[in-house]
Amino acid sequence: MNTVVLKFGGSSIADNIKLNVVAEKVISIKKEVKNVVVVVSAQGKTTDNLIKEAQELSAIPEEREMDMLLSTGEQITASKLSILLNRKGYPAISLTGWQAGIMTNLVHKTAKIDQICTERLEKELEKGKIVIVAGFQGIDEKQDITTLGRGGSDTTAVALQVALNADKCYIFSDVDGIYSADPNMITVAKRLDEISFDEMQEIADSGAKVLHNRCIQLGKKFNCDIVAKSTFSDQGGTKICKKIESAEVKSITKNEKLVTITMEKPTLIEEKEVYTIYQTLLENNIIAEAFRKEKNEVKFRTDKAEQNKVRELLEKQFPYCEMTQEILSKLTIVGYGITQDNKILNQTINILKKYDIEIIDIHLTQSKIEILAKQISNDVVNEIHEKLITK
Ligand code: ASP
Ligand code: MG
């Protein structure tokens, strides 16, 4: 292999001891591969802490300043790792996103990479240096620092793989690959050797914190060779690749991020009130799904994180309405082709029926079954996992 990109996530580099493990790993790879580019995240909870600190100063900090602040987390890791590698006798250099030529659009906090000018990177690689790039950031045409969205260092890594035409991109974290379910919830969850980009995309969209979904899109578009591996073990790993047509269940996830909000009025709801509700939500950037009006009530689903804001906004305008909310469970079963016959859906529905679970919505695509229901317990997910995956 000629060129590889290695990405290390926040928990793999949380302290100096772990940083040392990472340095040794980078060195062992450098002994085998000519060009090594390393992308790092901020250490541990650094980004969360920086956000909290900013919020102590202002309830709504400017987005430009937030990008300026949050980008420092990754810069700290990059320079520390470079110091360590140089001390160990392996010439290294750290680069910020802009020094690495990562040009983005003008959207602060969720910027997209337009292009990467690789001159500087290539010059440093030619000198034999290990190049460490601060992930999650770039620069826009106004010369302002931008960030790519939470978890965006994965996207930096795959974008660099594409720009440098690197042979492989390893995404290192503290788990040894992609699992069939969250191992914290399902103890018998198994590691997958391979998964397709489409399946990985569905898992990421289902809310599982695995890979940044834009890195998967990029990987798919440019047919990249990506491997998710553990920083702390040479075993295992999951290869993310183009297409595996096996029609089997790869993963089951559950999240509880949606709530149904119901607004009940003592008398009939008028059309203009419905408009006011909808527009109030829109003006405040709140996405309301499955919005519907019945005689004296309005119901919609929204992100659980927004529920207090929604209540506050609507209670102010409609003090005579009663508002209630209910947390929903979203079960996502992923596997290319699993909806082609009814067997898997049938088995799932039978288990949900056995536990008297009230289903709200079922959504099928080629690669997933998504079921929205009232409160699905972990035991139920376990039973479904057992039936469809462990067998
Ligand atoms: N440090 C950023 C975050 O916590 C980016 C990343 O970790 O990839 O979201
Ligand atoms: Mg991450």
Coordinates of C-alpha atoms and ligand atoms in Angstrom, one line a residue:
M1 CA 0.0 0.0 0.0
N2 CA 1.1 3.5 -0.8
T3 CA -1.1 5.8 1.1
V4 CA -3.5 5.3 4.0
V5 CA -5.7 7.6 6.1
L6 CA -6.1 6.7 9.8
K7 CA -8.8 8.4 11.8
F8 CA -8.9 8.3 15.6
G9 CA -12.0 9.2 17.5
G10 CA -12.3 11.2 20.8
S11 CA -12.4 8.3 23.2
S12 CA -9.3 6.6 21.6
I13 CA -7.3 9.7 22.4
A14 CA -8.9 10.9 25.7
D15 CA -5.6 11.1 27.7
N16 CA -1.9 10.9 27.3
I17 CA -1.7 7.2 27.9
K18 CA -4.2 6.5 25.1
L19 CA -2.4 9.1 22.9
N20 CA 0.7 7.0 23.4
V21 CA -1.1 3.8 22.2
V22 CA -2.3 5.8 19.1
A23 CA 1.2 7.0 18.4
E24 CA 2.6 3.4 18.6
K25 CA -0.2 2.3 16.3
V26 CA 0.6 5.1 13.8
I27 CA 4.3 4.1 13.9
S28 CA 3.6 0.4 13.2
I29 CA 1.5 1.4 10.2
K30 CA 4.2 3.9 9.0
K31 CA 6.7 1.0 9.0
E32 CA 4.5 -0.7 6.3
V33 CA 3.1 2.2 4.3
K34 CA 4.9 5.0 2.6
N35 CA 2.4 7.8 3.2
V36 CA 0.4 8.0 6.4
V37 CA -2.2 10.7 7.0
V38 CA -3.8 10.8 10.5
V39 CA -7.1 12.6 11.2
V40 CA -7.9 13.2 14.8
S41 CA -11.0 14.2 16.8
A42 CA -11.0 16.3 19.9
Q43 CA -10.0 14.5 23.1
G44 CA -12.8 12.8 25.1
K45 CA -15.6 15.2 25.9
T46 CA -13.7 18.4 24.8
T47 CA -16.3 19.5 22.2
D48 CA -19.2 19.0 24.6
N49 CA -17.3 21.0 27.3
L50 CA -16.5 23.8 24.9
I51 CA -20.2 24.1 23.9
K52 CA -21.2 24.3 27.6
E53 CA -18.6 26.9 28.3
A54 CA -19.9 29.1 25.4
Q55 CA -23.5 28.7 26.5
E56 CA -22.5 30.0 29.9
L57 CA -21.4 33.2 28.2
S58 CA -24.3 33.5 25.8
A59 CA -27.6 31.7 25.3
I60 CA -27.2 32.0 21.5
P61 CA -23.5 32.3 20.7
E62 CA -22.7 33.4 17.1
E63 CA -22.2 30.4 14.8
R64 CA -19.0 31.8 13.4
E65 CA -17.5 32.1 16.9
M66 CA -18.7 28.6 17.8
D67 CA -16.8 27.2 14.8
M68 CA -13.7 29.2 15.8
L69 CA -14.0 27.7 19.3
L70 CA -14.9 24.1 18.6
S71 CA -12.2 23.8 15.9
T72 CA -9.6 24.2 18.7
G73 CA -10.4 20.8 20.2
E74 CA -9.1 18.9 17.2
Q75 CA -6.1 21.2 16.9
I76 CA -5.0 20.3 20.4
T77 CA -5.1 16.6 19.7
A78 CA -3.2 17.1 16.4
S79 CA -0.4 19.0 17.9
K80 CA 0.0 16.7 20.9
L81 CA 0.1 13.6 18.7
S82 CA 2.7 15.3 16.5
I83 CA 4.9 16.3 19.5
L84 CA 4.7 12.6 20.6
L85 CA 5.6 11.1 17.2
N86 CA 8.5 13.5 16.8
R87 CA 9.9 12.6 20.2
K88 CA 9.6 9.0 19.3
G89 CA 11.8 9.7 16.3
Y90 CA 9.1 9.7 13.6
P91 CA 9.0 13.1 11.8
A92 CA 5.4 14.4 11.9
I93 CA 3.6 17.7 11.3
S94 CA 0.1 18.7 12.5
L95 CA -2.1 20.8 10.2
T96 CA -5.4 22.6 10.9
G97 CA -8.2 22.0 8.4
W98 CA -7.3 25.1 6.5
Q99 CA -3.6 24.4 6.4
A100 CA -4.5 21.0 5.0
G101 CA -6.4 22.8 2.2
I102 CA -9.9 21.8 3.2
M103 CA -12.2 24.3 1.6
T104 CA -15.9 24.3 2.6
N105 CA -19.1 26.2 1.7
L106 CA -20.2 29.1 3.9
V107 CA -22.5 27.2 6.2
H108 CA -21.2 27.4 9.8
K109 CA -21.7 24.4 12.1
T110 CA -22.7 22.0 9.2
A111 CA -20.3 23.0 6.4
K112 CA -19.8 20.8 3.4
I113 CA -16.4 20.2 1.8
D114 CA -16.2 21.8 -1.6
Q115 CA -12.7 20.8 -2.5
I116 CA -9.3 19.9 -0.9
C117 CA -6.2 21.6 -2.2
T118 CA -3.7 18.8 -1.4
E119 CA -0.4 20.7 -2.3
R120 CA 0.8 21.3 1.3
L121 CA -0.3 17.8 2.3
E122 CA 1.6 16.2 -0.5
K123 CA 4.7 18.3 0.1
E124 CA 4.9 17.2 3.7
L125 CA 4.3 13.5 2.7
E126 CA 7.1 13.7 0.2
K127 CA 9.4 14.8 3.0
G128 CA 8.5 11.5 4.6
K129 CA 6.5 13.1 7.4
I130 CA 3.4 11.6 9.1
V131 CA 0.8 14.3 8.5
I132 CA -1.8 14.8 11.2
V133 CA -4.9 16.8 10.2
A134 CA -7.3 18.3 12.7
G135 CA -10.6 16.7 11.8
F136 CA -14.1 18.3 11.6
Q137 CA -13.0 21.6 10.2
G138 CA -12.2 23.6 7.1
I139 CA -12.2 27.2 5.8
D140 CA -14.7 29.0 3.7
E141 CA -14.1 31.6 0.9
K142 CA -14.3 34.4 3.5
Q143 CA -11.3 32.8 5.2
D144 CA -13.5 31.9 8.2
I145 CA -13.1 28.6 10.0
T146 CA -16.1 26.3 9.6
T147 CA -17.0 22.9 11.1
L148 CA -18.6 19.9 9.5
G149 CA -21.2 19.0 12.1
R150 CA -20.9 16.8 15.2
G151 CA -18.9 13.6 14.5
G152 CA -17.5 15.3 11.3
S153 CA -13.9 14.0 11.6
D154 CA -15.0 10.8 9.9
T155 CA -16.0 12.9 6.9
T156 CA -12.6 14.7 7.0
A157 CA -10.9 11.3 6.9
V158 CA -12.9 9.9 3.9
A159 CA -12.7 13.2 2.1
L160 CA -8.9 13.1 2.4
Q161 CA -8.9 9.5 1.2
V162 CA -10.7 10.6 -1.9
A163 CA -8.5 13.7 -2.5
L164 CA -5.3 11.8 -2.0
N165 CA -6.5 8.8 -3.8
A166 CA -5.4 6.8 -0.7
D167 CA -5.7 3.0 -0.8
K168 CA -7.5 2.6 2.5
C169 CA -9.2 4.6 5.3
Y170 CA -9.2 3.1 8.8
I171 CA -11.7 4.6 11.2
F172 CA -10.4 3.7 14.7
S173 CA -12.5 3.9 17.8
D174 CA -12.9 2.0 21.1
V175 CA -15.1 -0.7 19.5
D176 CA -13.7 -3.2 17.1
G177 CA -16.2 -2.7 14.3
I178 CA -19.9 -2.3 13.5
Y179 CA -22.2 -4.5 15.6
S180 CA -25.6 -6.1 14.8
A181 CA -27.0 -4.0 17.7
D182 CA -25.8 -1.8 20.5
P183 CA -23.7 -4.2 22.6
N184 CA -24.7 -2.2 25.7
M185 CA -28.3 -3.2 25.1
I186 CA -28.0 -6.6 23.4
T187 CA -25.2 -8.6 25.0
V188 CA -25.2 -11.2 22.3
A189 CA -24.8 -8.6 19.5
K190 CA -22.3 -9.8 17.0
R191 CA -19.6 -7.9 15.1
L192 CA -20.1 -7.8 11.3
D193 CA -17.2 -8.6 9.0
E194 CA -18.7 -6.6 6.2
I195 CA -21.5 -4.2 5.6
S196 CA -22.6 -2.3 2.5
F197 CA -22.6 1.5 2.2
D198 CA -26.4 1.5 1.9
E199 CA -26.9 -0.6 5.0
M200 CA -24.3 1.5 6.9
Q201 CA -26.2 4.6 5.9
E202 CA -29.5 3.2 7.2
I203 CA -27.8 2.3 10.5
A204 CA -26.3 5.8 10.8
D205 CA -29.6 7.4 9.9
S206 CA -31.4 5.3 12.5
G207 CA -29.5 7.3 15.1
A208 CA -26.8 4.8 16.1
K209 CA -23.6 6.6 16.8
V210 CA -21.3 4.7 14.5
L211 CA -20.0 6.7 11.5
H212 CA -20.8 10.2 10.4
N213 CA -23.4 9.7 7.7
R214 CA -21.8 12.1 5.3
C215 CA -18.6 10.0 5.3
I216 CA -20.6 7.0 4.2
Q217 CA -22.2 9.0 1.4
L218 CA -18.7 10.0 0.2
G219 CA -17.4 6.5 0.6
K220 CA -20.2 5.2 -1.6
K221 CA -19.9 7.9 -4.2
F222 CA -16.1 7.3 -4.7
N223 CA -16.2 3.6 -3.8
C224 CA -13.7 4.0 -1.0
D225 CA -12.2 1.1 1.0
I226 CA -13.1 1.9 4.6
V227 CA -12.5 -0.2 7.6
A228 CA -13.9 0.4 11.1
K229 CA -11.5 -1.0 13.7
S230 CA -10.5 -0.8 17.3
T231 CA -7.6 1.4 18.4
F232 CA -6.7 -1.1 21.2
S233 CA -6.8 -4.4 19.4
D234 CA -5.5 -5.8 16.1
Q235 CA -8.3 -8.2 15.9
G236 CA -11.8 -7.7 14.3
G237 CA -12.9 -4.8 12.2
T238 CA -15.7 -4.3 9.8
K239 CA -15.2 -3.5 6.1
I240 CA -17.6 -1.1 4.6
C241 CA -18.0 -1.9 1.0
K242 CA -20.1 -1.6 -2.1
K243 CA -22.8 -4.1 -2.1
I244 CA -23.6 -7.4 -0.4
E245 CA -26.7 -9.0 -1.7
S246 CA -27.4 -11.5 1.0
A247 CA -30.9 -10.5 2.1
E248 CA -30.2 -11.1 5.7
V249 CA -30.7 -8.9 8.8
K250 CA -27.5 -7.0 9.6
S251 CA -28.5 -4.8 12.4
I252 CA -31.3 -3.8 14.8
T253 CA -31.3 -0.5 16.4
K254 CA -33.8 1.3 18.7
N255 CA -33.9 4.9 19.5
E256 CA -36.2 7.0 21.6
K257 CA -35.6 10.4 20.0
L258 CA -39.2 11.2 18.8
V259 CA -42.2 12.4 20.8
T260 CA -45.8 12.8 19.8
I261 CA -47.2 16.1 21.0
T262 CA -50.9 16.5 21.3
M263 CA -52.7 19.8 21.7
E264 CA -56.2 19.5 22.8
K265 CA -58.7 22.4 22.7
P266 CA -62.0 22.4 24.7
T267 CA -63.9 23.3 21.5
L268 CA -63.4 22.7 17.8
I269 CA -60.0 23.7 16.4
E270 CA -60.2 26.3 13.7
E271 CA -58.2 26.2 10.5
K272 CA -56.4 29.5 11.2
E273 CA -55.3 28.1 14.5
V274 CA -53.8 25.1 12.7
Y275 CA -51.9 27.5 10.4
T276 CA -50.6 29.5 13.4
I277 CA -49.3 26.3 15.1
Y278 CA -47.6 25.1 12.0
Q279 CA -46.0 28.5 11.2
T280 CA -44.9 29.0 14.8
L281 CA -43.0 25.7 14.5
L282 CA -41.6 26.6 11.1
E283 CA -40.4 30.0 12.2
N284 CA -38.5 28.4 15.1
N285 CA -36.9 25.7 12.8
I286 CA -38.8 22.9 14.5
I287 CA -39.6 20.1 12.1
A288 CA -43.1 18.6 12.7
E289 CA -43.7 15.2 11.2
A290 CA -47.0 13.5 10.7
F291 CA -48.9 16.8 11.5
R292 CA -52.6 16.2 11.6
K293 CA -55.8 17.8 12.8
E294 CA -58.7 16.1 14.3
K295 CA -61.9 17.7 15.6
N296 CA -60.6 19.3 18.7
E297 CA -56.9 18.4 18.6
V298 CA -53.7 18.7 16.7
K299 CA -51.1 16.0 16.8
F300 CA -47.5 15.9 15.4
R301 CA -44.2 14.3 16.0
T302 CA -41.0 16.1 16.7
D303 CA -37.5 15.6 18.0
K304 CA -37.5 14.8 21.8
A305 CA -34.8 17.4 22.3
E306 CA -37.2 20.1 21.0
Q307 CA -40.2 19.2 23.3
N308 CA -39.7 21.8 25.9
K309 CA -39.2 24.6 23.3
V310 CA -42.4 23.4 21.5
R311 CA -44.4 23.5 24.7
E312 CA -43.1 26.9 25.7
L313 CA -43.9 28.4 22.2
L314 CA -47.4 26.9 21.9
E315 CA -48.5 27.4 25.5
K316 CA -47.8 31.0 25.1
Q317 CA -50.1 31.3 22.1
F318 CA -52.7 28.8 23.1
P319 CA -53.0 28.9 26.9
Y320 CA -56.5 27.4 26.6
C321 CA -55.2 24.2 25.1
E322 CA -54.0 21.2 27.0
M323 CA -50.7 19.8 25.8
T324 CA -49.5 16.2 26.3
Q325 CA -46.5 14.4 25.0
E326 CA -45.5 10.8 24.6
I327 CA -42.1 9.4 23.9
L328 CA -41.9 6.9 20.9
S329 CA -39.6 4.1 20.1
K330 CA -38.3 3.7 16.6
L331 CA -37.1 0.2 15.7
T332 CA -34.9 -0.1 12.6
I333 CA -34.1 -3.4 11.1
V334 CA -31.4 -3.1 8.4
G335 CA -30.3 -5.5 5.7
Y336 CA -30.3 -5.2 1.9
G337 CA -33.2 -7.0 0.4
I338 CA -34.9 -8.0 3.7
T339 CA -38.2 -6.6 2.6
Q340 CA -38.4 -8.7 -0.5
D341 CA -40.3 -11.4 1.3
N342 CA -42.6 -11.0 4.3
K343 CA -40.9 -13.5 6.6
I344 CA -38.8 -11.0 8.5
L345 CA -41.6 -8.5 8.9
N346 CA -43.9 -11.2 10.0
Q347 CA -41.6 -12.6 12.7
T348 CA -41.1 -9.0 14.0
I349 CA -44.8 -8.2 14.1
N350 CA -45.5 -11.5 15.9
I351 CA -43.1 -10.5 18.7
L352 CA -44.6 -7.0 19.0
K353 CA -48.1 -8.5 19.1
K354 CA -47.0 -10.9 21.9
Y355 CA -46.0 -7.9 24.0
D356 CA -49.1 -5.9 23.1
I357 CA -47.1 -3.1 21.6
E358 CA -49.1 -0.4 19.9
I359 CA -47.6 0.2 16.4
I360 CA -48.0 3.7 15.0
D361 CA -46.3 3.5 11.7
I362 CA -44.4 0.9 9.5
H363 CA -42.1 2.1 6.8
L364 CA -40.3 -0.2 4.4
T365 CA -37.4 0.5 1.9
Q366 CA -35.2 -2.0 0.1
S367 CA -32.7 -2.0 3.0
K368 CA -34.8 -1.5 6.1
I369 CA -37.9 -2.0 8.1
E370 CA -38.7 0.9 10.3
I371 CA -41.4 0.6 13.0
L372 CA -42.6 3.4 15.1
A373 CA -44.4 2.3 18.2
K374 CA -45.2 3.3 21.8
Q375 CA -42.4 2.2 24.0
I376 CA -40.6 -0.9 22.9
S377 CA -38.5 -2.3 25.8
N378 CA -35.0 -3.6 25.5
D379 CA -36.3 -7.1 26.3
V380 CA -38.5 -7.0 23.2
V381 CA -35.5 -5.8 21.0
N382 CA -33.5 -8.6 22.5
E383 CA -36.1 -11.2 21.5
I384 CA -36.3 -9.7 17.9
H385 CA -32.5 -9.8 17.7
E386 CA -32.5 -13.4 18.8
K387 CA -35.1 -14.4 16.3
L388 CA -33.6 -12.5 13.3
I389 CA -29.9 -12.5 13.9
T390 CA -28.7 -14.9 16.7
K391 CA -31.2 -17.6 15.6
Ligands
ASP1 N1 -15.1 16.8 18.0 C1 -16.2 16.8 17.1 C2 -17.5 16.2 17.9 O1 -17.4 15.9 19.0 C3 -16.0 16.1 15.8 C4 -15.7 14.6 15.9 O2 -15.5 14.1 17.0 O3 -15.7 14.0 14.9 O4 -18.5 16.2 17.3
MG2 MG -17.2 10.0 16.0

